[in-house]
Short mmCIF file of C-alpha atoms in Angstrom, two decimals:
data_model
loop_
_atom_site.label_atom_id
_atom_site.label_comp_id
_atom_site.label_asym_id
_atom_site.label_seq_id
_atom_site.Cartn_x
_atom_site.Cartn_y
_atom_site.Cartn_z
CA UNK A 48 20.49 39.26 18.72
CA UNK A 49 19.41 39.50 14.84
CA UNK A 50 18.08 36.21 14.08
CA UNK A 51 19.45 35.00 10.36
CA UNK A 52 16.46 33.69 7.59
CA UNK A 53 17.65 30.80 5.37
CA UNK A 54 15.24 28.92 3.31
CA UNK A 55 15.02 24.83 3.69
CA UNK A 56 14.22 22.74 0.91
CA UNK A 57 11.11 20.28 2.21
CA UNK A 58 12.16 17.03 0.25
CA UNK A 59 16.04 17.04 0.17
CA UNK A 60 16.90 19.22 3.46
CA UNK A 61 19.06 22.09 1.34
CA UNK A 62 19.72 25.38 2.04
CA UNK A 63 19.95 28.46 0.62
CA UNK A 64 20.07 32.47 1.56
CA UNK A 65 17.36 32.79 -0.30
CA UNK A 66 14.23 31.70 -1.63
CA UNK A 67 14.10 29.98 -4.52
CA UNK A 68 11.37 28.40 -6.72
CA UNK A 69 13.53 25.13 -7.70
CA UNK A 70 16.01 23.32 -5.60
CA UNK A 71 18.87 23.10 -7.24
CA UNK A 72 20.05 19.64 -5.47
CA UNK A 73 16.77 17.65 -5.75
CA UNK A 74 15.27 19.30 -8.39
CA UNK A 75 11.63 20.08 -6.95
CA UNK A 76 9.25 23.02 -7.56
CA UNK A 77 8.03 25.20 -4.33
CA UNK A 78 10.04 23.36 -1.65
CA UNK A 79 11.81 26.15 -0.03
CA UNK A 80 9.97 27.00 3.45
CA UNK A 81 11.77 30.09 5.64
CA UNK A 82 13.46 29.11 9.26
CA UNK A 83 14.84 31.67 11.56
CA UNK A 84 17.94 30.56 12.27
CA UNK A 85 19.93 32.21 15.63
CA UNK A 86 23.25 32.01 15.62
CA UNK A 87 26.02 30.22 17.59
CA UNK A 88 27.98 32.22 20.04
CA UNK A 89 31.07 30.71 21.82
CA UNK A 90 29.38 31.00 25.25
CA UNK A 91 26.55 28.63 23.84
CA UNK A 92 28.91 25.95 22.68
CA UNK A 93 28.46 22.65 25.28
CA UNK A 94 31.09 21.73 27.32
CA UNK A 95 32.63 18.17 27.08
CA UNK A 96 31.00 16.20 29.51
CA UNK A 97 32.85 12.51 28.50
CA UNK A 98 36.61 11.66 28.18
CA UNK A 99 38.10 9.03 25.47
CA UNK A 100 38.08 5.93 26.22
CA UNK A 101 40.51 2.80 25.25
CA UNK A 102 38.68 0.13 23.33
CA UNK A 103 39.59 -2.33 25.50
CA UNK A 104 38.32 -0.59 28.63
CA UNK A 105 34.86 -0.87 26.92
CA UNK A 106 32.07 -3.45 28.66
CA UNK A 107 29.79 -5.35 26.09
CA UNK A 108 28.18 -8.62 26.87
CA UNK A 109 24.68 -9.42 26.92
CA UNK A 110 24.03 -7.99 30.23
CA UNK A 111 23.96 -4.40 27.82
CA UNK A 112 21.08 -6.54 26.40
CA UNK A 113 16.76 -6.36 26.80
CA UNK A 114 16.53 -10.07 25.99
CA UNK A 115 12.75 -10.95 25.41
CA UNK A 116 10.85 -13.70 25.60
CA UNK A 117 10.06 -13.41 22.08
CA UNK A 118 12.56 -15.76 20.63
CA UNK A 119 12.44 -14.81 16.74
CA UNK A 120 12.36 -10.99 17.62
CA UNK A 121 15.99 -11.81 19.73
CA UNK A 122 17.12 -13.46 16.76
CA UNK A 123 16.92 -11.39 14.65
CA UNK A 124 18.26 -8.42 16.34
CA UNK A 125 21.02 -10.41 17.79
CA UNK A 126 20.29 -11.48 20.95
CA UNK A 127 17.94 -8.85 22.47
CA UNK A 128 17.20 -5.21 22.29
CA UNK A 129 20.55 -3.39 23.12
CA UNK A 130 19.93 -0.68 26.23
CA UNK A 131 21.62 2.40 24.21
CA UNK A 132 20.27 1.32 20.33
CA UNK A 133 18.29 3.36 18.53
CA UNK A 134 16.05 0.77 16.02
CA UNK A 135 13.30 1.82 13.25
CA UNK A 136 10.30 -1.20 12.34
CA UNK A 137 9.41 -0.55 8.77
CA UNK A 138 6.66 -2.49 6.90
CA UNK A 139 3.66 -2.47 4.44
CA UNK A 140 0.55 -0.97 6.09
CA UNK A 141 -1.55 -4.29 8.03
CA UNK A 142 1.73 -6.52 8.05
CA UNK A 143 1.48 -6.18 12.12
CA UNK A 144 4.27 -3.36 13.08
CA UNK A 145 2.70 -1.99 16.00
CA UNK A 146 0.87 -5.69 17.57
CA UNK A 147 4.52 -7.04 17.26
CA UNK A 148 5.85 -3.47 19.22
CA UNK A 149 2.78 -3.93 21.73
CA UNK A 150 4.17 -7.66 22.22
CA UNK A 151 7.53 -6.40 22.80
CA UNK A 152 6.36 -3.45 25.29
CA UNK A 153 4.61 -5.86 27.39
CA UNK A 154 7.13 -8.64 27.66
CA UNK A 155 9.85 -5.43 28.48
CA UNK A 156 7.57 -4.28 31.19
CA UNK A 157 6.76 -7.96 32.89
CA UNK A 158 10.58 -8.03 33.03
CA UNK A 159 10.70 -5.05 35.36
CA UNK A 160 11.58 -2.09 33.11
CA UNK A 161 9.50 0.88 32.25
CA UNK A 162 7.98 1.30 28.73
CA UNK A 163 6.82 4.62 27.31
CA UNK A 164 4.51 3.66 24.04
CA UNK A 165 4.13 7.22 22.15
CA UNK A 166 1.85 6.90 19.33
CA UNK A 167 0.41 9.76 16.91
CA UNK A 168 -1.34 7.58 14.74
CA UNK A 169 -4.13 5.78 17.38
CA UNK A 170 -5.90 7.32 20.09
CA UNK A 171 -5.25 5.94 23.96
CA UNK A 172 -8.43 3.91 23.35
CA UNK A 173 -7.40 2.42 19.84
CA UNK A 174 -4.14 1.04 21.88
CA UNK A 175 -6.16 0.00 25.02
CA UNK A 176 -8.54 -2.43 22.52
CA UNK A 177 -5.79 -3.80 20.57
CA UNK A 178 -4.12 -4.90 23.80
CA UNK A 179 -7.22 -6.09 25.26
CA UNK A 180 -7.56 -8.37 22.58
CA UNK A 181 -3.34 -9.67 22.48
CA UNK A 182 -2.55 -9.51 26.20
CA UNK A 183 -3.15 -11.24 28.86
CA UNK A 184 -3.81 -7.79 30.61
CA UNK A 185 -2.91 -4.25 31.17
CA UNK A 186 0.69 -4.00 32.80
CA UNK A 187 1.24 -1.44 35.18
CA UNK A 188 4.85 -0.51 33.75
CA UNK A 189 3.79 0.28 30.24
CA UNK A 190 2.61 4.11 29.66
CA UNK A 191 0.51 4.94 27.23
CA UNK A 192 0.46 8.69 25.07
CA UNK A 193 -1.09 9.91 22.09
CA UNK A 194 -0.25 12.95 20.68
CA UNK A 195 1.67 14.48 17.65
CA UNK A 196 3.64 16.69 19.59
CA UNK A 197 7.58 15.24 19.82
CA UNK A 198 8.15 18.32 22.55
CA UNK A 199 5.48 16.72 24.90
CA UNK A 200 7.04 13.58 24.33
CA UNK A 201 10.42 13.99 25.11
CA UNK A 202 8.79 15.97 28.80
CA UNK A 203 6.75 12.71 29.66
CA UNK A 204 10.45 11.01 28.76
CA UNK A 205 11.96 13.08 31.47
CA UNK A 206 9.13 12.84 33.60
CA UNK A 207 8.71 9.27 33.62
CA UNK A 208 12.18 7.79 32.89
CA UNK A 209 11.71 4.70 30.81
CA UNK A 210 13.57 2.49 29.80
CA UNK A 211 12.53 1.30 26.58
CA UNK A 212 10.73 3.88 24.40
CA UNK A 213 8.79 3.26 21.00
CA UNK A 214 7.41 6.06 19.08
CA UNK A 215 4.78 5.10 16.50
CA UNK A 216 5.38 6.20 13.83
CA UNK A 217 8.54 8.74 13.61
CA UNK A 218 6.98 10.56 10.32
CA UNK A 219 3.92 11.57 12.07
CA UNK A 220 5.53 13.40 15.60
CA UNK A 221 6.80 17.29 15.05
CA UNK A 222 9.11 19.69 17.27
CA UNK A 223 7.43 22.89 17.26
CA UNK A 224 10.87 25.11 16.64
CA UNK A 225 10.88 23.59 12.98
CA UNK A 226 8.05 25.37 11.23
CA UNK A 227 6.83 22.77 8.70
CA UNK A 228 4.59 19.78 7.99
CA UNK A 229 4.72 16.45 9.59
CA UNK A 230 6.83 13.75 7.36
CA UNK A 231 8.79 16.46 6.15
CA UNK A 232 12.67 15.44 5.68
CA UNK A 233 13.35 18.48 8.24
CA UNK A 234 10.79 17.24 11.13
CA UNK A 235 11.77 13.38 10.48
CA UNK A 236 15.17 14.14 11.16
CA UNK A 237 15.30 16.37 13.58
CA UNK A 238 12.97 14.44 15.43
CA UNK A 239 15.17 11.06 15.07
CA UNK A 240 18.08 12.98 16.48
CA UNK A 241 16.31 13.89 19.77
CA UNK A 242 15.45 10.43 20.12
CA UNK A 243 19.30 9.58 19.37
CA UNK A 244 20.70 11.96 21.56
CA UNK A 245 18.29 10.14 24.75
CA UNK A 246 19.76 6.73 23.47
CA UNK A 247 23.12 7.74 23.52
CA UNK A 248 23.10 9.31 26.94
CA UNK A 249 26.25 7.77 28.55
CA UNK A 250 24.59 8.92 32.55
CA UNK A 251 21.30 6.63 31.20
CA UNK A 252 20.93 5.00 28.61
CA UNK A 253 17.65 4.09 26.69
CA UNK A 254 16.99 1.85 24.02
CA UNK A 255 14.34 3.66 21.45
CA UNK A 256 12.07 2.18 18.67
CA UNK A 257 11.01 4.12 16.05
CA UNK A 258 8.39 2.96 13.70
CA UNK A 259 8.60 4.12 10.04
CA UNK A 260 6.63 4.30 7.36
CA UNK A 261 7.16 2.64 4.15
CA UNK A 262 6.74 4.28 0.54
CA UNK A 263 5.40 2.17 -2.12
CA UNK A 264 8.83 1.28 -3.51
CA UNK A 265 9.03 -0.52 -0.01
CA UNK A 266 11.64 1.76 1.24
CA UNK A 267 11.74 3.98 4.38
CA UNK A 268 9.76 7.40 3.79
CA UNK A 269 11.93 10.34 3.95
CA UNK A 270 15.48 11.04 3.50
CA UNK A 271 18.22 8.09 3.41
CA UNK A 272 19.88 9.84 6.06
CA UNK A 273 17.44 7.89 8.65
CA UNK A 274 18.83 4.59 7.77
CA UNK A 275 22.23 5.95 8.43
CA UNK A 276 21.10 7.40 11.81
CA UNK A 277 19.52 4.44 13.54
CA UNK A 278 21.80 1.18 14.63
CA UNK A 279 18.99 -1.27 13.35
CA UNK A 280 16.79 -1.31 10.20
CA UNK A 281 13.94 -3.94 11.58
CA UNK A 282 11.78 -5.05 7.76
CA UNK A 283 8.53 -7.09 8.78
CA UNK A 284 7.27 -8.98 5.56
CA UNK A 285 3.95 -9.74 5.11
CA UNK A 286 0.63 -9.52 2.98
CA UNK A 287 -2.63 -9.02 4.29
CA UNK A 288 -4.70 -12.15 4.65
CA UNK A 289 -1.88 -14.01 5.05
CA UNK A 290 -0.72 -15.75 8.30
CA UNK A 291 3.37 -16.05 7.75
CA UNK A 292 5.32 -12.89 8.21
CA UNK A 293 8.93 -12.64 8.19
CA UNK A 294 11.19 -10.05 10.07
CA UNK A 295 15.03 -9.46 9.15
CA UNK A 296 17.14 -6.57 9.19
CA UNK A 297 19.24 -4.44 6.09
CA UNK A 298 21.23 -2.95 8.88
CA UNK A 299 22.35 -4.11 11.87
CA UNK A 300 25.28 -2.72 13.80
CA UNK A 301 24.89 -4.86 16.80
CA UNK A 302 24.56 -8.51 14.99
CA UNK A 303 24.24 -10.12 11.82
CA UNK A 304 22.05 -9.12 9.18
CA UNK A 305 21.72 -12.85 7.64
CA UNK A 306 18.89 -13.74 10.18
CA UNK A 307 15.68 -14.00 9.85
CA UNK A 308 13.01 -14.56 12.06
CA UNK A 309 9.33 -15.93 11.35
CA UNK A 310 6.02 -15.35 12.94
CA UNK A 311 2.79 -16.62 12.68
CA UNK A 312 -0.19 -13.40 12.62
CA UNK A 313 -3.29 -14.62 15.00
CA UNK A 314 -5.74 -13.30 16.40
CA UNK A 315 -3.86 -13.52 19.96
CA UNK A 316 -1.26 -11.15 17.93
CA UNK A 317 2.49 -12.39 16.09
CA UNK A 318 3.73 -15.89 17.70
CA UNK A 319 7.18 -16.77 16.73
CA UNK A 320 7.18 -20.00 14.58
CA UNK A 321 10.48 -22.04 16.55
CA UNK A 322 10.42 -24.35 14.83
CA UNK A 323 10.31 -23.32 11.23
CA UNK A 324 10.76 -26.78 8.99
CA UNK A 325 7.44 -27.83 10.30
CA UNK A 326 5.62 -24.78 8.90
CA UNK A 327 7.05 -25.02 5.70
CA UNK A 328 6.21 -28.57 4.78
CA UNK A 329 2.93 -30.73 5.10
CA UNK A 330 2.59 -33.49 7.24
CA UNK A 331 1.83 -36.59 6.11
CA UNK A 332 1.07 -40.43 7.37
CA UNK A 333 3.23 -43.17 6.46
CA UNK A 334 1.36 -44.50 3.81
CA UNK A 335 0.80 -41.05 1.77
CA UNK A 336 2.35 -39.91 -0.83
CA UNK A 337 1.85 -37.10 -3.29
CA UNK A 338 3.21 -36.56 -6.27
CA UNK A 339 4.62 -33.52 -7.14
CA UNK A 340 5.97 -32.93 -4.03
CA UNK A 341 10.35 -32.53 -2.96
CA UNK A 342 11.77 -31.83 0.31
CA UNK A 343 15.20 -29.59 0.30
CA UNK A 344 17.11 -28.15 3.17
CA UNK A 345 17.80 -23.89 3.08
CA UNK A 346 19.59 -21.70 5.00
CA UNK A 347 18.48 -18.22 6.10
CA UNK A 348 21.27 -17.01 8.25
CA UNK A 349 22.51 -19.51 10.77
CA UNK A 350 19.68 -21.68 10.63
CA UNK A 351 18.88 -24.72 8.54
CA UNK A 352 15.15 -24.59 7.41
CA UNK A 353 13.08 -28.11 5.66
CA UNK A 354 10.86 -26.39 2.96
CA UNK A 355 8.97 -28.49 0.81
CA UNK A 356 8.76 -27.56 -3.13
CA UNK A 357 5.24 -28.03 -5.49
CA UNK A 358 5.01 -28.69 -8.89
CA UNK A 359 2.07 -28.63 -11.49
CA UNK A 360 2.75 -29.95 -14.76
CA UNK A 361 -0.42 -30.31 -17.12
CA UNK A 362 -0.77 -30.25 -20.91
CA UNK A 363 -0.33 -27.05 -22.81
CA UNK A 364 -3.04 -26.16 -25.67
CA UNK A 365 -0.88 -23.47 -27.06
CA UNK A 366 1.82 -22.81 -28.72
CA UNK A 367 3.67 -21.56 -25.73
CA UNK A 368 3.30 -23.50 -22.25
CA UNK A 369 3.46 -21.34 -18.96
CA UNK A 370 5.95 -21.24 -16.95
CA UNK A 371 5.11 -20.06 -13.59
CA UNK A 372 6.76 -19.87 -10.72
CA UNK A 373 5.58 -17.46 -7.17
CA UNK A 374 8.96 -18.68 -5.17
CA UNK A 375 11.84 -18.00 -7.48
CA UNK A 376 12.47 -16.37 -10.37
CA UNK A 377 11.20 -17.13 -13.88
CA UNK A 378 14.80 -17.28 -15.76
CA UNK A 379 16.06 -19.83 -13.22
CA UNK A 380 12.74 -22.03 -13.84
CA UNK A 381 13.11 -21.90 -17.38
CA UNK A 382 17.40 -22.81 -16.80
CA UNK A 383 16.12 -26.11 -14.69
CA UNK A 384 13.59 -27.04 -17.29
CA UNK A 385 15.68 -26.51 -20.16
CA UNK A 386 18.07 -29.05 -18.14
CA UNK A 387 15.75 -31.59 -17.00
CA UNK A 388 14.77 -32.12 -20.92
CA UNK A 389 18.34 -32.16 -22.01
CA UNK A 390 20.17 -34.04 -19.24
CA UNK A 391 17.37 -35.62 -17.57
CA UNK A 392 15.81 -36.91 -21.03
CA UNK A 393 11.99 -36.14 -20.13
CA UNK A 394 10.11 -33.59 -22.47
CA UNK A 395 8.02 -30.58 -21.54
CA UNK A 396 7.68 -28.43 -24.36
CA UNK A 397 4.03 -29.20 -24.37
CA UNK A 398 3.34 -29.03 -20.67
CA UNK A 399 2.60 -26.31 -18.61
CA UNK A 400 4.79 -26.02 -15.37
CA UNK A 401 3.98 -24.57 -12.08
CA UNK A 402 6.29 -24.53 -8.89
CA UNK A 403 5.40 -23.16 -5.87
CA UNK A 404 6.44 -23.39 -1.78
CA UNK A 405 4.59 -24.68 1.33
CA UNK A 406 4.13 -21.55 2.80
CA UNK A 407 5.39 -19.35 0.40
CA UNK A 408 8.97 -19.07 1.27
CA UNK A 409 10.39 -17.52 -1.63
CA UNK A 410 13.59 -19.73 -2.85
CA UNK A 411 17.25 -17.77 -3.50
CA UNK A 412 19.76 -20.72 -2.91
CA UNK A 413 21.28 -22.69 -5.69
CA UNK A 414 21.28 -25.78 -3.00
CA UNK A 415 17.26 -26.20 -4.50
CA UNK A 416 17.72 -26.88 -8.01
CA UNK A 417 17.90 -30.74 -7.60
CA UNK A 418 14.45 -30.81 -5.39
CA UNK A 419 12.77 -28.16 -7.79
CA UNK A 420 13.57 -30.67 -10.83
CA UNK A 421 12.46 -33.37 -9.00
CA UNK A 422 9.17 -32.31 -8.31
CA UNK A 423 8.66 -31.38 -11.64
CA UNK A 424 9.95 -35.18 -12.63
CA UNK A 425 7.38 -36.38 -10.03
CA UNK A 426 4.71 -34.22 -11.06
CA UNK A 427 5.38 -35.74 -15.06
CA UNK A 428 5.36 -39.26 -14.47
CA UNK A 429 2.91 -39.18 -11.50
CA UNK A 430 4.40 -40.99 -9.33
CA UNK A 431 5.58 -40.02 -5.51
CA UNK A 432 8.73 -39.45 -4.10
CA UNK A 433 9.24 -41.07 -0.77
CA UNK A 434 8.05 -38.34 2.52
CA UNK A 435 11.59 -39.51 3.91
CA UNK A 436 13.24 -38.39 1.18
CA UNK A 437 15.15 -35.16 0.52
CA UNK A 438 17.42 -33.26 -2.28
CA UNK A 439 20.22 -31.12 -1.11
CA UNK A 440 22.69 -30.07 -4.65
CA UNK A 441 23.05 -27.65 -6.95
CA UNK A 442 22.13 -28.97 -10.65
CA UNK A 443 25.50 -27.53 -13.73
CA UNK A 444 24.12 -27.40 -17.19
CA UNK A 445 25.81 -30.45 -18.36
CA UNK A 446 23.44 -31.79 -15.73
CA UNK A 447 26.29 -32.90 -13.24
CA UNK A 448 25.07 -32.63 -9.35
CA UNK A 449 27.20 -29.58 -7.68
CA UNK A 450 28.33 -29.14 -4.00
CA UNK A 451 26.59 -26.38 -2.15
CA UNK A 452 27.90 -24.39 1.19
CA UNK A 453 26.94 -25.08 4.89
CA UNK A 454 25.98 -29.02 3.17
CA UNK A 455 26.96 -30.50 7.27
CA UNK A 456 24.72 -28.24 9.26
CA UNK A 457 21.78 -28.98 6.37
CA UNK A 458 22.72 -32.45 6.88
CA UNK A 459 22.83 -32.54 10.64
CA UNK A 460 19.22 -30.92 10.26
CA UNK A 461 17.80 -33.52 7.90
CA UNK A 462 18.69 -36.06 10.50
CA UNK A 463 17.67 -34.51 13.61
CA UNK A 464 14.02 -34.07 11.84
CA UNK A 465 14.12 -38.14 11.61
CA UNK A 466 14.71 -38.38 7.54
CA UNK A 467 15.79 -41.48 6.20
CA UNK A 468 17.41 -40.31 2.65
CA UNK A 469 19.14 -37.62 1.24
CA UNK A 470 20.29 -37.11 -2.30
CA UNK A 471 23.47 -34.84 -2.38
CA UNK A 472 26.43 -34.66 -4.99
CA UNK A 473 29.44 -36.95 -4.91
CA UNK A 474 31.88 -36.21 -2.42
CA UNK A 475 30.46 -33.37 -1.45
CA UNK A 476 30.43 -34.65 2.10
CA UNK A 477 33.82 -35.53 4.24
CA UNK A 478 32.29 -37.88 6.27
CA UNK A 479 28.94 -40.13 5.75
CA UNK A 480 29.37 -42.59 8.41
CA UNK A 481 28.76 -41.11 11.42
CA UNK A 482 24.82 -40.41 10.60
CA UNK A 483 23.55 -43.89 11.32
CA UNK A 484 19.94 -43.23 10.78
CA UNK A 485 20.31 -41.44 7.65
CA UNK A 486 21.19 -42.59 4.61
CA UNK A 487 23.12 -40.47 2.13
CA UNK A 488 23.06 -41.34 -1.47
CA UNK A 489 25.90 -39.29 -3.47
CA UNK A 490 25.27 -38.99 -6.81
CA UNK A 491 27.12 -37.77 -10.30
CA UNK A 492 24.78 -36.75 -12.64
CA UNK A 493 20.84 -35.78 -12.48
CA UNK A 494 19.78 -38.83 -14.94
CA UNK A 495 21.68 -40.93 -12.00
CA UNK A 496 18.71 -39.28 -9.82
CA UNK A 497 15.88 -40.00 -11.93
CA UNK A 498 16.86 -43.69 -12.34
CA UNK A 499 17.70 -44.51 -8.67
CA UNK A 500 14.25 -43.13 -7.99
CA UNK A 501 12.90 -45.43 -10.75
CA UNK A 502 11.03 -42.78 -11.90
CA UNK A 503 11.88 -43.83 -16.05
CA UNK A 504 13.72 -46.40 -17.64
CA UNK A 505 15.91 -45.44 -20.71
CA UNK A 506 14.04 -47.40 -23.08
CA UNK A 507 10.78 -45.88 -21.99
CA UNK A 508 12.26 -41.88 -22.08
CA UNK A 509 11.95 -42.07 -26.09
CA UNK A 510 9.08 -43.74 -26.92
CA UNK A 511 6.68 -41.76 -24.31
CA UNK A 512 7.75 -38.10 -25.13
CA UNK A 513 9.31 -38.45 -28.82
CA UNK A 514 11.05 -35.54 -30.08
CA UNK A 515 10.54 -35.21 -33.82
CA UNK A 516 10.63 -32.80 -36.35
CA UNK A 517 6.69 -33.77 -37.00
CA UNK A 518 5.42 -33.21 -32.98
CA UNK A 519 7.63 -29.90 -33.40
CA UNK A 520 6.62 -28.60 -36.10
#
């Protein structure tokens, strides 16, 4: 039978009868590369091997569930690895993608199942040192293969039968009946859809981890069409030389994509962080206290997390103070100062301001305004706000304290952590009196704040900071 030539753009996957020197849907020089394409007769056509199902004759529990031991890697996902889910790990190059997947293979395989870990990136003896140095030892159900070859892979699959299988990384593995480079769009794809095709086996089921490569625009390499493919988009956060990395997924199709879990990079490899509040603030004795220093409650998905907010404020020699601000963004610092002076009656428009997070959680709620303002009051007048203390409300340009969402469970947080005082808008809470350890202090305004904190008197707000045309001008 006459096999048919089409050409195959490289970058966008288009095709054309012939060969041409500029894709017409992506717009790039020199991308067309020639495939023999046979084709399809009706005796070739695959028979049906499945009937339709009724929805509700459908099993799904969490006995379709891989649940590790790794408790932020089951949050995230949902509750475990799912036995027929296809999921691709993307981060920046040294944020720990394959110690984390080494981690996972070896809890899988103490549970009983068999793990094949494909990699085309490290050698057999690259793998064997890492886990040497982040296991406790060499399990017997994890099998080990290096090679760039997705063909060979997908025999040892049938050869060995695993259950979980992690490919590292997907851009770097090529089937030899597509004639073109590694990381092309053609190769990533086509290789992705073996792998989905062994995941979505109804007679066995697998569950498969990809690991992909990120561009510098930290986005997936290689066509969009791999996002749509997979059921999980897995994003590890995380700079080199620093110990808190952060894992949450854009996609999810098996759980919610709100979560995110947290993990501490050692040298014994990525520990989950449980209990999160007590990474992101510092502990301190009884007797003391900073200034400078808020406490606020967040929420990242379903869970309540204590982070603990810095402030700098020193004088400015120029005309224009700094304003800096690594956790949130510079417009909202500049909306909080520009309230605090006006509302809150304390100047800084010759005072430098830097905020900053314990840990460097990066701040997106509007439930943080009232902390961020008070450290920045704290970090004015020198003078400490109580450790027991905390600031949970949202701060409205006429300076009025605002109600913020989820304010019981950040509450019910607050006093399970042993706090004695939180500051929260008025009646933004149905019911105060059944947190006997905790007291809750509901409040109108922000200048209410500052003066049941006692951190300025009225009379002393003018004559400290005057605002006059001559310290103006």
């Amino acid at each position: 039978m006459k096999i048919k030539v089409i050409y195959r753009c490289s970058n966008c996957g288009s095709e054309s009868p012939k060969w041409l020197g500029k894709c017409q849907s992506c717009e790039e020089w020199n991308t067309f590369e020639e495939f023999g394409n046979k084709p399809k007769t009706a005796s070739s056509s695959s028979k049906r091997k499945t009937s339709p199902k009724r929805l509700s004759e459908v099993l799904a529990g969490n006995s379709d569930r891989i649940v590790t031991s790794i408790s932020e890697f089951n949050r995230v996902l949902g509750g475990g690895i799912v036995k027929d889910s296809i999921i691709i790990l993307t981060a920046k190059p040294g944020a720990g993608k394959s110690t984390l997947l080494l981690q996972v293979a070896d809890d899988v395989a103490n549970k009983g199942y068999k793990v094949l870990y494909a990699s085309a990136e490290e050698s057999d003896s690259q793998i064997k040192s890492r886990s040497d140095r982040i296991l406790k030892g060499s399990n017997s159900n994890i099998w080990i293969y290096s090679d760039t070859s997705m063909n060979h892979v997908l025999d040892s699959i049938e050869e060995l039968d695993p259950d979980l299988i992690i490919i590292d990384s997907i851009q770097t593995f090529t089937l030899e009946e597509h004639n073109s480079r590694p990381g092309s769009p053609i190769q990533t794809m086509e290789c992705a859809n073996e792998l989905l095709k062994i995941a979505k086996n109804n007679g066995r089921p697998r569950a498969v981890i990809m690991v992909g490569q990120m561009t510098k625009d930290d986005e997936i390499a290689g066509l969009r069409a791999l996002e749509h493919l997979v059921d999980a988009v897995l994003i590890l956060n995380g700079e080199n030389g620093e110990e808190l990395r952060g894992a949450w997924c854009s996609k999810n199709r098996f759980g919610s994509t709100g979560e995110i879990g947290f993990f501490s990079m050692t040298e014994q490899g990525m520990l989950s962080i449980d209990n999160p509040s007590e990474f992101f603030m510092t502990q301190r004795g009884e007797g003391q206290k900073v200034s400078g220093s808020a406490l606020t409650v967040i929420k990242e998905g379903t869970r309540p997390i204590i982070v603990e907010i810095e402030s700098l404020v020193s004088k400015s020699f120029t005309p224009y103070p700094s304003r800096i601000a690594e956790c949130l963004r510079r417009d909202q610092l500049n909306t909080l100062i520009s309230i605090l002076e006006q509302r809150g009656k304390i100047n800084l428009y010759d005072k430098n301001v830097v905020i900053k997070t314990t840990g460097g959680l990066q701040l997106k709620e509007q439930s943080v305004s009232l902390a961020i303002i008070m450290c920045i009051v704290s970090s004015v007048k020198d003078k400490a706000i109580p450790n027991d203390t905390l600031f949970v409300a949202d701060v409205g340009l006429t300076g009025e304290l605002k109600k913020v969402p989820s304010i019981e469970v950040r509450i019910r947080e607050i006093d399970r952590m042993g706090f004695k005082r939180v500051y929260i808008a008025k009646n933004a809470l149905r019911d105060s009196s059944k947190y006997k350890n905790l007291q809750i202090i509901e409040l109108n305004t922000l200048y209410d704040v500052i003066l049941d904190l006692n951190m300025k008197s009225p009379a002393k707000i003018e004559t400290e900071f005057p605002m006059t045309e001559d310290s103006l001008r």
